[in-house]
PDB file of C-alpha atoms in Angstrom:
ATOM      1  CA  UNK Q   1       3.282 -17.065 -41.335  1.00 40.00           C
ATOM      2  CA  UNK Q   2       0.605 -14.603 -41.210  1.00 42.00           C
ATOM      3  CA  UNK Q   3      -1.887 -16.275 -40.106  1.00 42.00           C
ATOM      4  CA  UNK Q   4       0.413 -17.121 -37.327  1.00 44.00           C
ATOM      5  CA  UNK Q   5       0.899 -13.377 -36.534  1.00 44.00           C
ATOM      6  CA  UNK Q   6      -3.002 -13.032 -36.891  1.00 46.00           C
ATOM      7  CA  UNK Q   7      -3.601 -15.705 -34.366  1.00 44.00           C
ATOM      8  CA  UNK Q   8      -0.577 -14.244 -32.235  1.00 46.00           C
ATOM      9  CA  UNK Q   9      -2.998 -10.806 -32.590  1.00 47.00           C
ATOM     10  CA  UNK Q  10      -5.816 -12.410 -31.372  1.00 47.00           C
ATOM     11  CA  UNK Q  11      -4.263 -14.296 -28.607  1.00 43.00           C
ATOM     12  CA  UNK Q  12      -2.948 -10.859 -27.199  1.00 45.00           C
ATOM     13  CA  UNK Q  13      -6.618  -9.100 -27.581  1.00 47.00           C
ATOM     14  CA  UNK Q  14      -7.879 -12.215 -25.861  1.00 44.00           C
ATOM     15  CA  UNK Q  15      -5.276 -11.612 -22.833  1.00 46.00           C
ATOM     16  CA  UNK Q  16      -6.088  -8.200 -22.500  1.00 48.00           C
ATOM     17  CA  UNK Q  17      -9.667  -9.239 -22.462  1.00 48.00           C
ATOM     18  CA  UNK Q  18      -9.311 -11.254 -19.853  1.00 47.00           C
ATOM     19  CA  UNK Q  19      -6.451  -9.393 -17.463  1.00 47.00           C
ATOM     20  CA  UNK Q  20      -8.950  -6.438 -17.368  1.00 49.00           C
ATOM     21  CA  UNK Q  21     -11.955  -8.100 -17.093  1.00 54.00           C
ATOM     22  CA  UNK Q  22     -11.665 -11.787 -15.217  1.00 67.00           C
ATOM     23  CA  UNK Q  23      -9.497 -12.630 -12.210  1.00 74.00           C
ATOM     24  CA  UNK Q  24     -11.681 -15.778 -11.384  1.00 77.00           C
ATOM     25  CA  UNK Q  25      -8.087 -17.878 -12.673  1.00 82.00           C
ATOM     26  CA  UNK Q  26      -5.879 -18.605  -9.855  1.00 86.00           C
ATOM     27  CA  UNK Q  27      -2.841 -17.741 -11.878  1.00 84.00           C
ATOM     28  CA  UNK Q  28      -3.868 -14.419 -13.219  1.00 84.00           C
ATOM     29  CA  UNK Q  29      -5.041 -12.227  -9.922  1.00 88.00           C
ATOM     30  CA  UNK Q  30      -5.016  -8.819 -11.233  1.00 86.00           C
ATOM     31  CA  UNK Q  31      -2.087  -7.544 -12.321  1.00 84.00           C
ATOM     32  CA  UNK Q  32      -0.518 -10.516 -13.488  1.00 86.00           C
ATOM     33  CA  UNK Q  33       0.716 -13.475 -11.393  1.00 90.00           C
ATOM     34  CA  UNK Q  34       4.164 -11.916 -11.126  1.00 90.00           C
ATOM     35  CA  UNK Q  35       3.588  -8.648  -8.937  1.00 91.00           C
ATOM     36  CA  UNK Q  36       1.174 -10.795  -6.323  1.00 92.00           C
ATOM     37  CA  UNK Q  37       3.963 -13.109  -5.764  1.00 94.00           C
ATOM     38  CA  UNK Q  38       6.460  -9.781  -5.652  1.00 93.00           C
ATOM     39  CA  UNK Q  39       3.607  -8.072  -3.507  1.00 93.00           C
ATOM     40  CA  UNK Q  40       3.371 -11.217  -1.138  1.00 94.00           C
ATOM     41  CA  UNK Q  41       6.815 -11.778  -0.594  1.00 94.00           C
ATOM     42  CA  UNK Q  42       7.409  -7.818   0.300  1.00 93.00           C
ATOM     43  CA  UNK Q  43       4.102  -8.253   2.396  1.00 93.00           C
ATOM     44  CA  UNK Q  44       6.088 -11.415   4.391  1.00 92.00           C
ATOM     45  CA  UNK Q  45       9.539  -9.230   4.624  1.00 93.00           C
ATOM     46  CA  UNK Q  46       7.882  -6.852   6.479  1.00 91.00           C
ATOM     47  CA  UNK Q  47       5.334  -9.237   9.179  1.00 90.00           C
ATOM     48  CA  UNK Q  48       9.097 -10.919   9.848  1.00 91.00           C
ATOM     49  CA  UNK Q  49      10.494  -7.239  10.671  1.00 91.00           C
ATOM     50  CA  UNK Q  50       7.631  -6.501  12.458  1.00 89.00           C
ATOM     51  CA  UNK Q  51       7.955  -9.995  14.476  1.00 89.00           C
ATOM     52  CA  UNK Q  52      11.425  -9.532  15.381  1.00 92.00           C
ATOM     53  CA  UNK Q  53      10.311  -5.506  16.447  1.00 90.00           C
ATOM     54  CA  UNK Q  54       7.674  -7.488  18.976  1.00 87.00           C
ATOM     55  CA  UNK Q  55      10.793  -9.736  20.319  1.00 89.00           C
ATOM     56  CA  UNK Q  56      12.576  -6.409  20.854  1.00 91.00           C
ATOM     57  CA  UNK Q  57      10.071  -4.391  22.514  1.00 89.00           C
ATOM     58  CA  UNK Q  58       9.490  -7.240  24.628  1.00 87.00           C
ATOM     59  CA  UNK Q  59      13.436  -7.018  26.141  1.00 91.00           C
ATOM     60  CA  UNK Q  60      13.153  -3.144  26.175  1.00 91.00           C
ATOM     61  CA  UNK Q  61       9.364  -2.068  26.955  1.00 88.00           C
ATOM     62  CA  UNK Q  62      10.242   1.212  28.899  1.00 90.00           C
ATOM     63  CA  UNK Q  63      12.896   2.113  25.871  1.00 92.00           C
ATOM     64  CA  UNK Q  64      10.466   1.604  22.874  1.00 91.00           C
ATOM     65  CA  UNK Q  65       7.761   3.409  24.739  1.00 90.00           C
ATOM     66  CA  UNK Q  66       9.709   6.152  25.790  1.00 92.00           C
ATOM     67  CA  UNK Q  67      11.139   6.519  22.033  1.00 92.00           C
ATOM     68  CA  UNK Q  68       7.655   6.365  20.282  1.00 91.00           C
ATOM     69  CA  UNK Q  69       6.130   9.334  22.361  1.00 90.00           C
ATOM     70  CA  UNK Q  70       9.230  11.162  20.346  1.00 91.00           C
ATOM     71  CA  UNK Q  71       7.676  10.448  17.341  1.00 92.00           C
ATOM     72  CA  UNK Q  72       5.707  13.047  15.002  1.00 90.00           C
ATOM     73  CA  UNK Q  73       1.737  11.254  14.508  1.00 91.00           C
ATOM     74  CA  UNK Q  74       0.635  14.166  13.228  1.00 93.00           C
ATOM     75  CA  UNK Q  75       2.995  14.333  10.228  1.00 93.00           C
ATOM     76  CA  UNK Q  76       2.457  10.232  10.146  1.00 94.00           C
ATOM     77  CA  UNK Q  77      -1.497  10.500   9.570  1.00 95.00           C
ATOM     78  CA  UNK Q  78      -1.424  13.044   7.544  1.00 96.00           C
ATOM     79  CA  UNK Q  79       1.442  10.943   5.245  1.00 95.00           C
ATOM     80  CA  UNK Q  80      -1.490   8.272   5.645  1.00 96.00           C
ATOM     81  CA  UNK Q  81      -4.046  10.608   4.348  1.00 96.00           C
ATOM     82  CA  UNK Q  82      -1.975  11.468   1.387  1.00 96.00           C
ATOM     83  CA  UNK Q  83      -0.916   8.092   0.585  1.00 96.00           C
ATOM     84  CA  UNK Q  84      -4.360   6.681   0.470  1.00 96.00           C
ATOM     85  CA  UNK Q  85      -5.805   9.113  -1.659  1.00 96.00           C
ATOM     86  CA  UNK Q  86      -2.978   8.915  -3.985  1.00 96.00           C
ATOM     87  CA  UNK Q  87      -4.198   5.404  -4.252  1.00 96.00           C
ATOM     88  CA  UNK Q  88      -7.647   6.286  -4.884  1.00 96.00           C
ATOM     89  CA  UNK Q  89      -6.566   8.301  -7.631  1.00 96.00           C
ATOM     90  CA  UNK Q  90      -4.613   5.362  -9.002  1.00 96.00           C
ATOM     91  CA  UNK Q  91      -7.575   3.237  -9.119  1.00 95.00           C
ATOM     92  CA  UNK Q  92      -9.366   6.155 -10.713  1.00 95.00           C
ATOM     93  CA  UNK Q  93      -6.891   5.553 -13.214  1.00 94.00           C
ATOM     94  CA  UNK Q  94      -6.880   1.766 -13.774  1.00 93.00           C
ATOM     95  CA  UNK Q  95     -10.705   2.582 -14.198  1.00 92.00           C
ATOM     96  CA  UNK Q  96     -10.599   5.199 -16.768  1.00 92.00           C
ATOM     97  CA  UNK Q  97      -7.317   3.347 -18.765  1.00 90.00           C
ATOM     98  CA  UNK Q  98      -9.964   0.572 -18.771  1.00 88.00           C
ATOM     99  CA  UNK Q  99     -12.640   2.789 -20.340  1.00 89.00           C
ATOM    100  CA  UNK Q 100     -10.130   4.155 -22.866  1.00 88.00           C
ATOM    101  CA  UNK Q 101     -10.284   7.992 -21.612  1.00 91.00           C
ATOM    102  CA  UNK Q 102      -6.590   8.819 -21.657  1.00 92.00           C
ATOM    103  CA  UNK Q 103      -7.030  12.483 -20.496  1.00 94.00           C
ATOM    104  CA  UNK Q 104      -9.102  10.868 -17.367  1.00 94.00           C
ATOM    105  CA  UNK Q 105      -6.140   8.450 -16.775  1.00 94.00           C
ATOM    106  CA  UNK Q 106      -3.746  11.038 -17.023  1.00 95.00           C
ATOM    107  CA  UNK Q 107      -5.257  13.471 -15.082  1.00 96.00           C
ATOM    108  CA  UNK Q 108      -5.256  10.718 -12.115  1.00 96.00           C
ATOM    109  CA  UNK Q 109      -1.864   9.666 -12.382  1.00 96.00           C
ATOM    110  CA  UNK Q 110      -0.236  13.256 -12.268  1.00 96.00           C
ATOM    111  CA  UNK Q 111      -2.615  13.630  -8.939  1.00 97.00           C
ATOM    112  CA  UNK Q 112      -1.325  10.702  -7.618  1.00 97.00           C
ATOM    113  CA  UNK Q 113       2.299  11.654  -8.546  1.00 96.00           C
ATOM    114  CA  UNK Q 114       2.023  15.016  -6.925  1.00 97.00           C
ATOM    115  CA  UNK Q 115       0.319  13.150  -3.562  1.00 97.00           C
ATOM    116  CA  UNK Q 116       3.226  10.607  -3.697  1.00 96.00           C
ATOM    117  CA  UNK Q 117       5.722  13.632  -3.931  1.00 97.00           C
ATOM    118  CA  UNK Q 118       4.267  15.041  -1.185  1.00 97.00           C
ATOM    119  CA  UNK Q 119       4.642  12.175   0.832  1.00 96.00           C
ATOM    120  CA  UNK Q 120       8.352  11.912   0.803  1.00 96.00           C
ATOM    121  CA  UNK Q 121       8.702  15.566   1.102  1.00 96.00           C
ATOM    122  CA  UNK Q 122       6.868  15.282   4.392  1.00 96.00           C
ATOM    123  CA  UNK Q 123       8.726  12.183   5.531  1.00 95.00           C
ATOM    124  CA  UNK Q 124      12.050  14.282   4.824  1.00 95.00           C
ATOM    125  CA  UNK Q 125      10.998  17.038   7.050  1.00 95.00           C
ATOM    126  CA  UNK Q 126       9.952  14.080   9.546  1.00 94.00           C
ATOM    127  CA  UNK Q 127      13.426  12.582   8.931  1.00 94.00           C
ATOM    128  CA  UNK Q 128      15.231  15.452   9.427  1.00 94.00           C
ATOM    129  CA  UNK Q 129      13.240  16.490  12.278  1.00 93.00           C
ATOM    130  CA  UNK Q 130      14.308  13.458  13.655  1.00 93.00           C
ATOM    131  CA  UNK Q 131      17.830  14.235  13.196  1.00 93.00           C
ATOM    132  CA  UNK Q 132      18.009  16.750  14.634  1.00 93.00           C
ATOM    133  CA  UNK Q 133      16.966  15.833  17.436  1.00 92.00           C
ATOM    134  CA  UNK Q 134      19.739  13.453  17.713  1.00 89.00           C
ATOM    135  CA  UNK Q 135      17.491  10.043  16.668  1.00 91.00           C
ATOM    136  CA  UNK Q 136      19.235   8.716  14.530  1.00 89.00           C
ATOM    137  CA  UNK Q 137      20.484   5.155  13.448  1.00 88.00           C
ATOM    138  CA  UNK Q 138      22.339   3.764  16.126  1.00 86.00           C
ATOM    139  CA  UNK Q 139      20.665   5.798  19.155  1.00 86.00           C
ATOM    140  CA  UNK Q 140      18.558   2.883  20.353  1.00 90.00           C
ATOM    141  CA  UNK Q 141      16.728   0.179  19.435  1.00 92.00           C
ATOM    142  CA  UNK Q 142      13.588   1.582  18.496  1.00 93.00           C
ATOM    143  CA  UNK Q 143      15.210   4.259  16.293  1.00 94.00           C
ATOM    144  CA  UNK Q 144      16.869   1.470  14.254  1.00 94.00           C
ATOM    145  CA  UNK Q 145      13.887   0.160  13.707  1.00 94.00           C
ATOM    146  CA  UNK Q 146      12.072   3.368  13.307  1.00 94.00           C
ATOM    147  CA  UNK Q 147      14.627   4.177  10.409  1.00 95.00           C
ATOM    148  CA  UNK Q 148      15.059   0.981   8.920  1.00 94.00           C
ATOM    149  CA  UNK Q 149      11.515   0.216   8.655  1.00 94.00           C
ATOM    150  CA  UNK Q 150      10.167   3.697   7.153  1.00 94.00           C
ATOM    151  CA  UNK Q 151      13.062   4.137   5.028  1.00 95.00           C
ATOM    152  CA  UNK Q 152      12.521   0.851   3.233  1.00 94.00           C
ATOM    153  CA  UNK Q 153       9.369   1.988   2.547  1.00 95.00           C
ATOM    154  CA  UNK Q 154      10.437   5.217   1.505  1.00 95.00           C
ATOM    155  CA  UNK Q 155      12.976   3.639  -0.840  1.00 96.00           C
ATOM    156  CA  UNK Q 156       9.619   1.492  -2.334  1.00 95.00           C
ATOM    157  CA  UNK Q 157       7.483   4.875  -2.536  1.00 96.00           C
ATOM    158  CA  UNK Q 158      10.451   6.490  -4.607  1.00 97.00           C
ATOM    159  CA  UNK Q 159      10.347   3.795  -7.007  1.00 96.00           C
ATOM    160  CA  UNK Q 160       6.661   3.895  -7.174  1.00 96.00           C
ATOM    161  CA  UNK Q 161       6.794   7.468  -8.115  1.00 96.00           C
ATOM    162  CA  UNK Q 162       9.117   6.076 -11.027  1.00 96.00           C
ATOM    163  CA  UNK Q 163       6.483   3.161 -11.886  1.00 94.00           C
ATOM    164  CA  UNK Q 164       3.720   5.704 -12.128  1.00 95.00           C
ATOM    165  CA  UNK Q 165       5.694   8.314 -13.954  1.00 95.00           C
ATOM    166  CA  UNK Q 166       6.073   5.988 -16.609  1.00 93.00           C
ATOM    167  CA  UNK Q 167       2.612   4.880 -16.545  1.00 93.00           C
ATOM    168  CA  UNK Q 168       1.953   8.129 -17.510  1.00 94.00           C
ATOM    169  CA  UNK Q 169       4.382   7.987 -20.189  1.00 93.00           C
ATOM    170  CA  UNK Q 170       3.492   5.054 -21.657  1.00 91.00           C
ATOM    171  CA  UNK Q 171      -0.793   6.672 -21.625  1.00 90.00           C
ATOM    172  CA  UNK Q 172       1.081   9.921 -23.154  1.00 91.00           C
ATOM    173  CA  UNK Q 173       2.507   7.760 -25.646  1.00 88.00           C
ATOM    174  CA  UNK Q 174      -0.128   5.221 -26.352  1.00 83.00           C
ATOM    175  CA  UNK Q 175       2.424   2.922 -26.154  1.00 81.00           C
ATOM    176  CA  UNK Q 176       0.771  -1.134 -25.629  1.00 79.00           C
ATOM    177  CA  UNK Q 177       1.711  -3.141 -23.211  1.00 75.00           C
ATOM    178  CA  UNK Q 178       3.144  -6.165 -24.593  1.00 72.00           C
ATOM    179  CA  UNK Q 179       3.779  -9.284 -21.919  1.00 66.00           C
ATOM    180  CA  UNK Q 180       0.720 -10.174 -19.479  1.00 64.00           C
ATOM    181  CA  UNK Q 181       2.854  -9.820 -16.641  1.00 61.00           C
ATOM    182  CA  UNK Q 182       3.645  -6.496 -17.238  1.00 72.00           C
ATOM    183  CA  UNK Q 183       0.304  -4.151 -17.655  1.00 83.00           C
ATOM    184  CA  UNK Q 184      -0.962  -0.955 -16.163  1.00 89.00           C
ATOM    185  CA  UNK Q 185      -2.870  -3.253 -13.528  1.00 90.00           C
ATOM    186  CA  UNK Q 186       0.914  -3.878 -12.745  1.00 92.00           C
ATOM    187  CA  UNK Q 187       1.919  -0.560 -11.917  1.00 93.00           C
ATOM    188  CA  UNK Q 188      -1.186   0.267 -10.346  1.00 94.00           C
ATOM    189  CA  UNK Q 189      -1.243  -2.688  -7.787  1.00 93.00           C
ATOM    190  CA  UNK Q 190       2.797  -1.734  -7.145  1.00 95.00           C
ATOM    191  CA  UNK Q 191       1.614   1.544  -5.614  1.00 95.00           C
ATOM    192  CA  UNK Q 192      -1.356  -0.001  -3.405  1.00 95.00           C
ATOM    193  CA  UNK Q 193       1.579  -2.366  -2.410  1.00 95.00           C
ATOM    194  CA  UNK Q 194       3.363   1.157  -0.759  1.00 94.00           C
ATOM    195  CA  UNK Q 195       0.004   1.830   0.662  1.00 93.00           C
ATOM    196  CA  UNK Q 196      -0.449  -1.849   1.773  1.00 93.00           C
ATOM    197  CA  UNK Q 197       3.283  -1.607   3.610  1.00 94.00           C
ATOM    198  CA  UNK Q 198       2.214   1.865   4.876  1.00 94.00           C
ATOM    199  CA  UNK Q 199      -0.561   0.291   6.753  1.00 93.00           C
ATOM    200  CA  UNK Q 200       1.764  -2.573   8.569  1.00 91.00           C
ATOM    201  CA  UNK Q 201       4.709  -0.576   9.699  1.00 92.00           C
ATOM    202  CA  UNK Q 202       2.128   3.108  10.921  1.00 92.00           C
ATOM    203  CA  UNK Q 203       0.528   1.392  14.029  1.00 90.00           C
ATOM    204  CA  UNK Q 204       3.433  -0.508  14.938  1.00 90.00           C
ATOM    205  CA  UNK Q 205       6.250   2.046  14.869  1.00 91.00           C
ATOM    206  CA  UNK Q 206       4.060   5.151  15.568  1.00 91.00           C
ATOM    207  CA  UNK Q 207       0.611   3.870  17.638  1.00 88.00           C
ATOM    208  CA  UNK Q 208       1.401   0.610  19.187  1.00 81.00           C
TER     209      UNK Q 208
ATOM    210  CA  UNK G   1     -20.186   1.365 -12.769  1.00 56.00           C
ATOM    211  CA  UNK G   2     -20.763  -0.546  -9.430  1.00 78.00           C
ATOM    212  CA  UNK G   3     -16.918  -1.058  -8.726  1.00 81.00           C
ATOM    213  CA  UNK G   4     -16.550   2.913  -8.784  1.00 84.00           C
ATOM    214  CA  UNK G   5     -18.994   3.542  -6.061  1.00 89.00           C
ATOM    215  CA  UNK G   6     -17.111   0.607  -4.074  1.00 91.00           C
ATOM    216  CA  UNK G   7     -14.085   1.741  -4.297  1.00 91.00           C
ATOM    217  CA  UNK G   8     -15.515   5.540  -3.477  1.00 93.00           C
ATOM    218  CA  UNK G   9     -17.065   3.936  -0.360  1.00 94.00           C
ATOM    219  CA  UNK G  10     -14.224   2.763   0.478  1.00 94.00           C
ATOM    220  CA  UNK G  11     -11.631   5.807   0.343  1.00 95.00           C
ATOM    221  CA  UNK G  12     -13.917   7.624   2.227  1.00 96.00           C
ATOM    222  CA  UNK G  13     -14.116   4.578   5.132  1.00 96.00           C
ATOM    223  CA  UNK G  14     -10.157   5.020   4.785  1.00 96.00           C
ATOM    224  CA  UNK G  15     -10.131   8.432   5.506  1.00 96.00           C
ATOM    225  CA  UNK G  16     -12.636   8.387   8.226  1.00 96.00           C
ATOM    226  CA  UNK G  17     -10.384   5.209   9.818  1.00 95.00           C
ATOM    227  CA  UNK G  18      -7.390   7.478   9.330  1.00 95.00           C
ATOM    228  CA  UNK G  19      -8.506  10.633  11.303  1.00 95.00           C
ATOM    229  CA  UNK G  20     -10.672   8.695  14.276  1.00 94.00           C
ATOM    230  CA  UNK G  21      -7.203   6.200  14.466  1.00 93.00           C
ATOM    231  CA  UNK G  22      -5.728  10.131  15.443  1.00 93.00           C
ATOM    232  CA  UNK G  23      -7.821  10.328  18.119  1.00 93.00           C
ATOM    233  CA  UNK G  24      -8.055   7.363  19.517  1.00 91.00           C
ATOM    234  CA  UNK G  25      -4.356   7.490  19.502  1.00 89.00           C
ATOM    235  CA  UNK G  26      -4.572  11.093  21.478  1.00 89.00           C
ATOM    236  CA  UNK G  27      -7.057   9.978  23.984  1.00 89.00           C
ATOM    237  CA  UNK G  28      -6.302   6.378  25.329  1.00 86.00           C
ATOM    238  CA  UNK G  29      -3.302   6.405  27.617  1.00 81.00           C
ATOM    239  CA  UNK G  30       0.089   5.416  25.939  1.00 76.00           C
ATOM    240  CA  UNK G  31       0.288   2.091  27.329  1.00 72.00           C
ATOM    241  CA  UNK G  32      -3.242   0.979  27.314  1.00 74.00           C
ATOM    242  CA  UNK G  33      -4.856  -2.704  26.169  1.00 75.00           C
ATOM    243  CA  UNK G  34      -7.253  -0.570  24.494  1.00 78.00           C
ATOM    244  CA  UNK G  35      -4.731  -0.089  21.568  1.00 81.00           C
ATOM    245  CA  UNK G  36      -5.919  -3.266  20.444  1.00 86.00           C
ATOM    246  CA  UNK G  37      -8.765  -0.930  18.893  1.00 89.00           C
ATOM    247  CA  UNK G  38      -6.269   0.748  17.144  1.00 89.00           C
ATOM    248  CA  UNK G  39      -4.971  -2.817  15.684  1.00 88.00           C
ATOM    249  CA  UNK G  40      -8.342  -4.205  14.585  1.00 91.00           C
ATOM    250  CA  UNK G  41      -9.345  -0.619  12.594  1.00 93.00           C
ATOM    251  CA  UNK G  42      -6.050  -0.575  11.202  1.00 92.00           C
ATOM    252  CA  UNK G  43      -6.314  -4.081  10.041  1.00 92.00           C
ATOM    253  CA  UNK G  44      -9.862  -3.105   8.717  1.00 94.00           C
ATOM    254  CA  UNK G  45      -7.985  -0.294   6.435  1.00 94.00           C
ATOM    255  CA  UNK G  46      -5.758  -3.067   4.649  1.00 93.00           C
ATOM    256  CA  UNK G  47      -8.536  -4.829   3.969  1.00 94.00           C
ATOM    257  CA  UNK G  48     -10.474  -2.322   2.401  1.00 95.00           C
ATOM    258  CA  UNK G  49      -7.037  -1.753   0.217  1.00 94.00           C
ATOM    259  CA  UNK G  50      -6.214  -5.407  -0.609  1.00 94.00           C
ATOM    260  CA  UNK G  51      -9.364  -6.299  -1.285  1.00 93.00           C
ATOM    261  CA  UNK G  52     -11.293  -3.261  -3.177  1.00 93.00           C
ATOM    262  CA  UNK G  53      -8.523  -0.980  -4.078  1.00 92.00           C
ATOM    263  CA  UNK G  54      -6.585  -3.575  -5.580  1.00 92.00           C
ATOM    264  CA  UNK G  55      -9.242  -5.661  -7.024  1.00 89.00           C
ATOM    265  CA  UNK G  56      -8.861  -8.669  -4.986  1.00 91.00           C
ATOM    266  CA  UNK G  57     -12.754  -9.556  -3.988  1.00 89.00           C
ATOM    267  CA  UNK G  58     -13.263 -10.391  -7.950  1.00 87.00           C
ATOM    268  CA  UNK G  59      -9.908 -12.787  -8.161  1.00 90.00           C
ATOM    269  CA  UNK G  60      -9.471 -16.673  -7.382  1.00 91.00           C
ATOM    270  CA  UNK G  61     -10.459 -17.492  -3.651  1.00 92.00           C
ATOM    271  CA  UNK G  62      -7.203 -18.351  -2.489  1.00 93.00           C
ATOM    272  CA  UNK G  63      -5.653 -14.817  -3.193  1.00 92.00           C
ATOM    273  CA  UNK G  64      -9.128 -13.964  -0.789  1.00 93.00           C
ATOM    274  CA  UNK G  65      -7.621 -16.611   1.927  1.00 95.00           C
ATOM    275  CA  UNK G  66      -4.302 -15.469   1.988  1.00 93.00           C
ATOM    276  CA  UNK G  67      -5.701 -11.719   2.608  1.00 93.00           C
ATOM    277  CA  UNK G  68      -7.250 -13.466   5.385  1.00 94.00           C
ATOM    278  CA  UNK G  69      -4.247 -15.041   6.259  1.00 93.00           C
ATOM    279  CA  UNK G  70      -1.747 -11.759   6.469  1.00 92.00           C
ATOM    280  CA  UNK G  71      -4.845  -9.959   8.765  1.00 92.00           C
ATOM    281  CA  UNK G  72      -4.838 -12.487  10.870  1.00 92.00           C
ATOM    282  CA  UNK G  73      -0.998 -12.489  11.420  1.00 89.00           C
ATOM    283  CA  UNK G  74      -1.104  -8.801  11.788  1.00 87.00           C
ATOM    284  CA  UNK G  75      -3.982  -9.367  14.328  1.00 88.00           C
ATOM    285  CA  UNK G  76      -2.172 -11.804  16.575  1.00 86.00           C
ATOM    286  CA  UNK G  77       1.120  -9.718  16.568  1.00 82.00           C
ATOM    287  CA  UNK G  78      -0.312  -6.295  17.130  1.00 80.00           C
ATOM    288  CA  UNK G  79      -2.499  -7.423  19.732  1.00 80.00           C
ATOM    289  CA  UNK G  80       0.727  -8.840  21.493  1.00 78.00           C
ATOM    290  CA  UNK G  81       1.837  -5.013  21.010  1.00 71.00           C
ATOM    291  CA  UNK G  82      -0.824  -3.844  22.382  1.00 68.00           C
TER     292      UNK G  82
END
C-alpha cells in the first residue's frame, strides 16, 4: 500500500514534469487537454457570432456603418492595451511559478488583476456612455450585436479576474495542484483566452 | 531564458500593432477596402497570443494547424467586412 502511494508520488512529479516542460503530446497542449478543447469551442462560438454579424451587415450596410462611427475606439484600444499587458504579466507569472519564485509570481498576478480591473471599469464607463446615449439593446441591429458580443466577453473577463484571484491564492497558500487538467498553466491560458476573444470581436464591432 | 525574450518581443509587437491599428483606423476613410490592413495586423496579434503567449509553438502540430485554421477563418470573414 505504500509503495502504491510512493509510485502514485512519483507518477504526479512525473506529470508535473512533463505539463511544464513538454507539450510535444497531442493530448497534453499546455494547460491540460481540457481548457484547449474549452478554449476552442469558445473560440468557434464566437467566429459563428461573428458570421451571422457579416450576414447582418450585409442586409443593413448603411445601419451598421452609421452605428459603428458611434462607437468609442479610443476607450476600445486603450481596453486592448490593458488587456494585453495584463496577459504579459500572466505569462510573467506562469514563468516565474515555473522557476519557483512565489513573490515574482505574485507580484505578476496582482498586476494583471489590477489591469483586468481596469478593463471592466473602462468598459462600464463605455457601457454607460453608451446608454446614455440611448444605444442600447434593442435600438438596432448593430447595437444588439455590439452588446451581446462585448458583454459576453465581459462576463468571461469577470470570471477571469476570479480564476486569477485564486491563482494567487492558491501561490499565497502553496497549495499543489492536484489533477493534470487543472494547473496554473490552466488559469493562465483561461485569461489569454479573454485576450484571444478580445482580438476577434475589436475589429469587427469597432474597426471593420 | 530564450522563451522570456520571445514572449517580450512579442508584447511589445502587440503594443506597437495596437496603437498603429489606431491610426490606421483614424486615417483610411470609414468604408474603405483598405481595412483589410486592419484585418491581416489584427490577425497577426492573435497569432502572436496563441502561439507565444500561450505556449502553443512548443505543443503537438495539430494544435499549430488549427491556429492556422481559426486565422484563416478570421481572414476570409473580415476581409468580406472589409
Amino acid at each position: 500500500m505504500e509503495r502504491h502511494t510512493d509510485l502514485k508520488g512519483d507518477l504526479f512529479i512525473m506529470n508535473k514534469i512533463s505539463n511544464t516542460k513538454k507539450y510535444t503530446d497531442i493530448l497534453n497542449p499546455p494547460g491540460g487537454l481540457m481548457i484547449w478543447i474549452f478554449t476552442m469551442s469558445e473560440i468557434f462560438v464566437f467566429i459563428c457570432a461573428i458570421a451571422t454579424f457579416l450576414y447582418q451587415r450585409g442586409l443593413e450596410p448603411e445601419l451598421f456603418l452609421k452605428s459603428r462611427l458611434e462607437l468609442n475606439q479610443v476607450f476600445a484600444t486603450v481596453n486592448t492595451l490593458i488587456l494585453i499587458t495584463s496577459s504579459f504579466f500572466v505569462v510573467r507569472a506562469v514563468d516565474a511559478y515555473d522557476s519557483k519564485n512565489k513573490k515574482k509570481t505574485l507580484t505578476n498576478l496582482v498586476i494583471s488583476l489590477v489591469l483586468g480591473l481596469s478593463f471592466i471599469i473602462i468598459k462600464f464607463v463605455e457601457y454607460n456612455e453608451k446608454a446614455s446615449a440611448n444605444f442600447t439593446l434593442g435600438s438596432n441591429s448593430f447595437f444588439d450585436y455590439y452588446w451581446v458580443l462585448t458583454m459576453f466577453h465581459a462576463i468571461h473577463v469577470i470570471i477571469g479576474l476570479g480564476v486569477l484571484a485564486s491563482l494567487a491564492f492558491y501561490t499565497y497558500k502553496d497549495i499543489e495542484f492536484k489533477e493534470e487538467d487543472l494547473n496554473f498553466h490552466t488559469g493562465a491560458n483561461y485569461w489569454h483566452l479573454c485576450d484571444l476573444i478580445w482580438m476577434i470581436i475589436f475589429p469587427v464591432i469597432y474597426l471593420l | 531564458m530564450k522563451t522570456n525574450k520571445i514572449n517580450t518581443f512579442s508584447f511589445i509587437i502587440l503594443i506597437f500593432l495596437t496603437i498603429g491599428i489606431f491610426f490606421l483606423d483614424r486615417n483610411l476613410a470609414p468604408a474603405s477596402e483598405s481595412r483589410s490592413l486592419i484585418v491581416l495586423l489584427s490577425n497577426l496579434k492573435f497569432a502572436l497570443i496563441y502561439f507565444f503567449f500561450m505556449g502553443i509553438f512548443q505543443a503537438h502540430i495539430f494544435w499549430k494547424l488549427l491556429g492556422f485554421f481559426i486565422i484563416l477563418l478570421q481572414v476570409v470573414f473580415g476581409m468580406a467586412l472589409s
